Coordinates of C-alpha atoms in Angstrom, one line a residue:
X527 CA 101.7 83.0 130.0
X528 CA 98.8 85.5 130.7
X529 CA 101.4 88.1 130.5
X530 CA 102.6 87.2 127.1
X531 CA 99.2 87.0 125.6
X532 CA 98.2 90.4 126.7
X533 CA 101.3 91.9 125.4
X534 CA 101.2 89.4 122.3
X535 CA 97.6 90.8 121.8
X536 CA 98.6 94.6 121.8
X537 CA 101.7 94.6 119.5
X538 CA 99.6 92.4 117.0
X539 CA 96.7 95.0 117.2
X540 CA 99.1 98.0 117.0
X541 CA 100.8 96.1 114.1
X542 CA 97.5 96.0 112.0
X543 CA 96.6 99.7 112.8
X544 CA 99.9 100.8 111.1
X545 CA 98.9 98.5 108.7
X546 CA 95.3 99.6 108.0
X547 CA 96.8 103.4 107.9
X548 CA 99.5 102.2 105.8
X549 CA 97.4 100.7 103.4
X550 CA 94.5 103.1 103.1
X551 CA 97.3 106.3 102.4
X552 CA 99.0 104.1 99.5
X553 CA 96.0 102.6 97.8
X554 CA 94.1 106.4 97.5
X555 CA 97.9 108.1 96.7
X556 CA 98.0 105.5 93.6
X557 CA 97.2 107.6 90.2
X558 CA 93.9 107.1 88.8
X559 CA 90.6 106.1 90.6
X560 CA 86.9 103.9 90.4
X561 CA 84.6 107.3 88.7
X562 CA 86.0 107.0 85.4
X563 CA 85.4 103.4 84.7
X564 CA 81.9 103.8 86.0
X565 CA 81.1 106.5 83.3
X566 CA 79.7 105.2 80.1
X567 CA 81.1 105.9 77.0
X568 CA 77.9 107.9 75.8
X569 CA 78.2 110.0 78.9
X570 CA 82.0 111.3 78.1
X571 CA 81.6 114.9 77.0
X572 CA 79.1 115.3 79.9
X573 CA 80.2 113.0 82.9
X574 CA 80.0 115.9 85.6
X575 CA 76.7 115.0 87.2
X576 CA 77.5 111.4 87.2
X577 CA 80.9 111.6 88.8
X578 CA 79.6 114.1 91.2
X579 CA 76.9 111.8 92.2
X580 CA 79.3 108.5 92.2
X581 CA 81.3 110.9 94.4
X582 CA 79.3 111.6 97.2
X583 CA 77.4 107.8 97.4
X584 CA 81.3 106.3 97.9
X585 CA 81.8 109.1 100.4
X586 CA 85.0 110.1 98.4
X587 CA 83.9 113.7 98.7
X588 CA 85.3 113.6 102.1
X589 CA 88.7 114.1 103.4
X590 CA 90.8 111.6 103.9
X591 CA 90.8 110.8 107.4
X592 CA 86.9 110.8 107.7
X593 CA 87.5 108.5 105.1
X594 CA 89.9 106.2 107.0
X595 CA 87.9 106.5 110.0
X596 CA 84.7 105.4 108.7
X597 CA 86.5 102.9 106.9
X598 CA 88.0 101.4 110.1
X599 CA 84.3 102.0 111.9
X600 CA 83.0 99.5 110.0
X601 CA 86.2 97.0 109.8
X602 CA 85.8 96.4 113.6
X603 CA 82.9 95.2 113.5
X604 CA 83.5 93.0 110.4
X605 CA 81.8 95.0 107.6
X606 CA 84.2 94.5 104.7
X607 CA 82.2 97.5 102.5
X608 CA 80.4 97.3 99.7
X609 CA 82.5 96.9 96.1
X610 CA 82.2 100.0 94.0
X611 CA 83.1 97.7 90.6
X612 CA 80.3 94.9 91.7
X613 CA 77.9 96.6 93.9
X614 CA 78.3 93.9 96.6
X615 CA 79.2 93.1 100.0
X616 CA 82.9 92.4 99.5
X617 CA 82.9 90.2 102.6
X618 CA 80.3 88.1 100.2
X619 CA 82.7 88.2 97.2
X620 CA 85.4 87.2 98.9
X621 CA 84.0 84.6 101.0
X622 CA 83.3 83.1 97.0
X623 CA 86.8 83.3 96.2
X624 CA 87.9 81.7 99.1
X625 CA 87.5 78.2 98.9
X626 CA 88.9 78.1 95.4
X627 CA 92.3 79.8 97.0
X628 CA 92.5 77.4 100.0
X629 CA 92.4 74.5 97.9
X630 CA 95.6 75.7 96.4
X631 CA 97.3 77.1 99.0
X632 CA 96.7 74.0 101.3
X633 CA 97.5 71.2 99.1
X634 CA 100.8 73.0 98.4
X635 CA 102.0 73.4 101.7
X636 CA 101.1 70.3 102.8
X637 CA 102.4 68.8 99.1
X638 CA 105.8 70.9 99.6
X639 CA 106.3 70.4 103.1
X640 CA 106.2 66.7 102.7
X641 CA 108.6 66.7 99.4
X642 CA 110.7 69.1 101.0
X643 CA 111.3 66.7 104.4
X644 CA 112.0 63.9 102.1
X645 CA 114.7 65.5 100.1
X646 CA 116.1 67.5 103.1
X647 CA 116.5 63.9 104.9
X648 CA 118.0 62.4 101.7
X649 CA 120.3 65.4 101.7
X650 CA 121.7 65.4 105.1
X651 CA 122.1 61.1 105.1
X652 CA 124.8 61.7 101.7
X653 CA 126.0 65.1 102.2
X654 CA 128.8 65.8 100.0
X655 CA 127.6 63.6 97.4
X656 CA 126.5 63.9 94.1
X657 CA 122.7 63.8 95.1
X658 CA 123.5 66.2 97.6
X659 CA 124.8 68.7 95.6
X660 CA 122.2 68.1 92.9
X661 CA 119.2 68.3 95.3
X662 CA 120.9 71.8 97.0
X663 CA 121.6 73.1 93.0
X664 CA 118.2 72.1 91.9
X665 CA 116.3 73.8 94.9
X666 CA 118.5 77.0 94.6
X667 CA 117.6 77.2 90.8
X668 CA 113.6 76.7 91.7
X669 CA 114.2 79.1 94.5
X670 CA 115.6 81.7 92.1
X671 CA 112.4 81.3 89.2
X672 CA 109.6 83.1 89.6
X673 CA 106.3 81.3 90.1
X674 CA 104.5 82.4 87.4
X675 CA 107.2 81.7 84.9
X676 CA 107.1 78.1 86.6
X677 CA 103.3 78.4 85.8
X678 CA 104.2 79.0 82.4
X679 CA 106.5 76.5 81.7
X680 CA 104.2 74.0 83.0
X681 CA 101.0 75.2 80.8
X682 CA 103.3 75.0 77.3
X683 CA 104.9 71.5 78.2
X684 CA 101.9 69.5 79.7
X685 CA 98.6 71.3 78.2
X686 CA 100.0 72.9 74.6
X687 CA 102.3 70.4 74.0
X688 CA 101.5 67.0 75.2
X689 CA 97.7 68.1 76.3
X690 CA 98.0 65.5 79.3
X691 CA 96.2 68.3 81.5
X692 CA 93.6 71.6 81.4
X693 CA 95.4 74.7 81.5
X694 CA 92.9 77.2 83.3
X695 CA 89.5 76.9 85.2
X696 CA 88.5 74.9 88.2
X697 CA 86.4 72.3 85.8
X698 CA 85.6 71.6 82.0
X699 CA 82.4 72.8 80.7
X700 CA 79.7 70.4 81.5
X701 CA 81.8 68.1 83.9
X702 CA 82.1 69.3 87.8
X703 CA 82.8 66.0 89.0
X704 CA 85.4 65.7 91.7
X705 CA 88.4 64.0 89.0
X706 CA 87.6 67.3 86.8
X707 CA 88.7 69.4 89.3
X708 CA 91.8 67.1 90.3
X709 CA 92.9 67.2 87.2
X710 CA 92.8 71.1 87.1
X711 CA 94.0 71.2 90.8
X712 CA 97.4 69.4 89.4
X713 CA 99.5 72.1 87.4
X714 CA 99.4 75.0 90.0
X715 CA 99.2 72.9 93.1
X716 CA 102.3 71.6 91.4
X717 CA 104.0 74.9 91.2
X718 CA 102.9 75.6 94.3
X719 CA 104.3 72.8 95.7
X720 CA 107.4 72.7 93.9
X721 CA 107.9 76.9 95.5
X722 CA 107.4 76.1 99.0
X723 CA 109.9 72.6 98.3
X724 CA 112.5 74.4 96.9
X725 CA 112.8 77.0 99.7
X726 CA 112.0 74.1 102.5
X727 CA 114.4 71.4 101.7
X728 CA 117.3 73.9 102.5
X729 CA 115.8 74.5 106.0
X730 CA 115.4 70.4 106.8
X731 CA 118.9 69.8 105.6
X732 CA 120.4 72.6 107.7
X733 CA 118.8 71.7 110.6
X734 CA 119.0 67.6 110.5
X735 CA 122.6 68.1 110.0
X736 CA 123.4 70.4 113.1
X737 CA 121.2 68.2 115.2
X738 CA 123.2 65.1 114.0
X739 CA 126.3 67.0 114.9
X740 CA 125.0 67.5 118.6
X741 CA 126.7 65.3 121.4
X742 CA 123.4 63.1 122.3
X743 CA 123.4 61.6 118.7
X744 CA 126.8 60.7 118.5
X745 CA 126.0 59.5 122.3
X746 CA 123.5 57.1 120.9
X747 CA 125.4 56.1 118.0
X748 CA 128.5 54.9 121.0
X749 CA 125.7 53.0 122.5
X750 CA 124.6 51.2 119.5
X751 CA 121.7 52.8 118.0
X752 CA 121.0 52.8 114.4
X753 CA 122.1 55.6 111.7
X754 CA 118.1 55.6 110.2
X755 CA 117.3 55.9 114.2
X756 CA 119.6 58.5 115.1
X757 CA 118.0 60.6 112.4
X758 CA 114.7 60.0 113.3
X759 CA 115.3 61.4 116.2
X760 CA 117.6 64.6 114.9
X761 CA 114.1 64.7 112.4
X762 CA 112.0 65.5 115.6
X763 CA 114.3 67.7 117.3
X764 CA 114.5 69.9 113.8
X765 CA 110.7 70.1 113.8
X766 CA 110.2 73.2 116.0
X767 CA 112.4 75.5 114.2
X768 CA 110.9 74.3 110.8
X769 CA 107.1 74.9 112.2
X770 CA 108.6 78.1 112.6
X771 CA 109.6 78.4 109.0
X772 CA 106.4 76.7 107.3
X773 CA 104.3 79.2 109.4
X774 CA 105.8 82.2 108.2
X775 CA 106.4 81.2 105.0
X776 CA 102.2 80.7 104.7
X777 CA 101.4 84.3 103.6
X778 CA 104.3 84.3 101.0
X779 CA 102.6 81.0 99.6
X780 CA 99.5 83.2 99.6
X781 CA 101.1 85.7 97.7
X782 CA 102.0 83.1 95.0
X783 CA 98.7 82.0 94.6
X784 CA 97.5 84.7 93.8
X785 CA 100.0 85.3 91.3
X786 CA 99.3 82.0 89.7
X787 CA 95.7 82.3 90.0
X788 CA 96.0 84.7 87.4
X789 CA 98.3 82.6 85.5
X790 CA 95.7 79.6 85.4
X791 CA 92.7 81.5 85.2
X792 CA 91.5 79.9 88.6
X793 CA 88.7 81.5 90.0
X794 CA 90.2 82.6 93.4
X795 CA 91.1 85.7 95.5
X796 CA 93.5 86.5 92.9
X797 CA 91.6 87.1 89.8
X798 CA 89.4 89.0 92.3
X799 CA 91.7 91.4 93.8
X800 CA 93.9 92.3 90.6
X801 CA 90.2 93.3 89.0
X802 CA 90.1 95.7 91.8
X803 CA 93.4 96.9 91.6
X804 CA 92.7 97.7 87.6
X805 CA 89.4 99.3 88.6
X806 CA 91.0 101.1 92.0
X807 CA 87.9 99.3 94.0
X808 CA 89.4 100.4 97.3
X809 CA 87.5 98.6 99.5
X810 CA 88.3 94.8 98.2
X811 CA 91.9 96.5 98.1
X812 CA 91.6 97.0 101.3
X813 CA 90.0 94.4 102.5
X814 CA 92.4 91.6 100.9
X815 CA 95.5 93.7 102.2
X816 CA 94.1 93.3 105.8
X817 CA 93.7 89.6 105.6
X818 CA 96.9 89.6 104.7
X819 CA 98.0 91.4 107.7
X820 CA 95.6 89.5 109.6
X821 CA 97.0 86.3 108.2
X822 CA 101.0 87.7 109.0
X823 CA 100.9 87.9 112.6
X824 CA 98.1 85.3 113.1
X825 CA 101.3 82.9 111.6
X826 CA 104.0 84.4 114.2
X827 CA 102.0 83.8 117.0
X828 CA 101.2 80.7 116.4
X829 CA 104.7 79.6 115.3
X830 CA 105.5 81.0 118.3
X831 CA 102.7 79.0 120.2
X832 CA 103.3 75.6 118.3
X833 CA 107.5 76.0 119.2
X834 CA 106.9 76.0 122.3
X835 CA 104.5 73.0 122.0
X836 CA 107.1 71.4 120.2
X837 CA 110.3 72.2 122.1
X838 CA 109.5 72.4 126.7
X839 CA 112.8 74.2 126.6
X840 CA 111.2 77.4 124.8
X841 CA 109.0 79.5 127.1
X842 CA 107.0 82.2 126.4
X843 CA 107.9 85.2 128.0

C-alpha cells in the first residue's frame, strides 16, 4: 500500500508539471494579450509608455521560461497571482466564485446519479421491452445534445414561455431568501442533472445486467430468493465499477458548468474564467486550468481508493 501511494504520488505530480508547462505554452501562444484592453481609448495614438510600463509590472518583459518559472515559484506555495483584468488576488476571486459553482455541480451529481440508478435498475428488470428501449433511446439522444443547447431549451419553455421560473442570477433583486435561490438553482441543476443521467443510466444498466447474468445470482434464484432481492444484490456488486465512472466523470460535469454558467448568467467560476479568456488574464487562466488538473487525478485516485473499498478483491498494487 505504501508502495502504491509513493508511486501514485509521483505520476500525479509529474502529471500536473506536464500540465502546468502545457498550459502556460498554449495560453501565452494564443493571439492577442491583456496590454491592449488596459489602454484607454484617449491614450490610443500614444499607448507606448503605458504598455511599456503594464509590461514590465506583469513581468511579461521576460522570456518565457523565467516566466513559467516564477509562475510555478509561487504556485507551490499556493500563491494563485494577482489578476491583471481586476487587480486581485485570483486565489480571492476565485474562492468567490466557488461556492456558487459547487452548488451546481453537487446537486447535479448527486441529482443524476440518483435518476440515473433508478432508470438503469428499471432498464435492466424489463430489458427488451418497450421502456427499455425508450429509456436507452432517450438517454442516447440527451447524451448526443449539448448542454448549453439543453440550457436553452429549458430558459424559452419554462421562463419566456410559461414564466414558471427565473432564467439567470443566483436570486431576484431584493429577495435572497433561501426559496429565491431554489428556485434559480432548478433550471441548470436540472440540465445538469439530466447530463450526468443520460450518460449514467447506460453504465447501471450494463453493469446490473452482467452481474445478474453471473452464476451466484442465478444460484440464489435455484435456492429461492426473490427477483427484487437478487438485484439488490447485482445493484451492490455494480457499485464499484460505477464509483469509478461517477468519479471520473466529475471534472467533465465541471466543465458543463461552466458552460451553463454562462448560459444562466450564474455568478460562478465560469462567468469568471471566460472574462479572462476574452481579456487574456493569464493568471486566472492558469490558475482555473490547474484546478482542473488538480481536480483530474485527485478523481482517479480516489476512484481508485474507493474501488477498492468497495470491492476486497481489487488491491492496490
Amino acid at each position: 500500500m505504501v508502495r502504491y501511494l509513493v508511486t501514485r504520488f509521483a505520476t500525479m505530480v509529474l502529471v500536473l508539471v506536464a500540465v502546468s508547462m502545457a498550459l502556460f505554452a498554449l495560453s501565452h501562444a494564443a493571439p492577442g494579450g491583456p496590454l491592449a484592453s488596459l489602454v484607454p481609448p484617449d491614450l490610443v495614438g500614444d499607448s507606448g509608455p503605458l504598455i511599456a510600463a503594464k509590461t514590465k509590472e506583469f513581468g511579461l518583459d521576460q522570456p518565457l521560461p523565467l516566466q513559467y518559472y516564477a509562475w510555478v515559484s509561487h504556485l507551490v506555495v499556493g500563491d494563485l497571482g494577482t489578476s491583471f483584468q481586476y487587480n486581485r488576488s485570483v486565489a480571492g476571486l476565485m474562492g468567490e466564485r466557488l461556492v456558487p459553482t459547487l452548488e451546481l455541480m453537487g446537486l447535479g451529481l448527486v441529482i443524476g446519479n440518483i435518476i440515473a440508478l433508478v432508470l438503469g435498475t428499471v432498464q435492466a428488470a424489463r430489458k427488451g421491452s418497450v421502456v427499455d428501449y425508450g429509456v436507452g433511446t432517450l438517454s442516447l439522444v440527451l447524451m448526443s445534445t449539448p448542454a448549453f443547447f439543453l440550457g436553452m431549451v429549458v430558459i424559452y419553455i419554462f421562463s419566456a414561455k410559461l414564466g414558471y421560473l427565473p432564467s439567470s442570477q443566483m436570486s431576484s433583486p431584493g429577495n435572497g431568501g433561501a426559496a429565491d435561490l431554489l428556485r434559480h438553482l432548478v433550471l441548470p441543476v436540472g440540465v445538469l442533472a439530466i447530463v450526468q443521467s443520460a450518460v449514467m443510466t447506460r453504465y447501471v444498466r450494463v453493469g446490473l445486467l452482467e452481474e445478474l447474468s453471473s452464476d451466484y445470482v442465478r444460484t440464489a434464484l435455484a435456492q429461492g430468493a426473490t427477483q427484487g432481492g437478487a438485484r439488490r444484490k447485482a445493484l451492490r456488486n455494480t457499485l464499484g465499477p460505477l464509483v469509478t465512472v461517477i468519479m471520473i466523470s466529475v471534472p467533465t460535469l465541471l466543465g458543463g458548468a461552466v458552460v451553463l454558467e454562462a448560459v444562466f448568467s450564474w455568478p460562478g467560476m465560469g462567468s469568471l474564467v471566460l472574462a479572462a479568456i476574452d481579456f487574456r488574464d493569464y493568471p486566472i487562466i492558469l490558475a482555473f486550468g490547474m484546478v482542473v488538473a488538480v481536480l483530474v487525478v485527485l478523481s482517479n485516485f480516489l476512484a481508485d481508493i474507493l474501488l477498492s473499498v468497495l470491492d476486497p478483491r481489487v488491491r492496490l498494487q
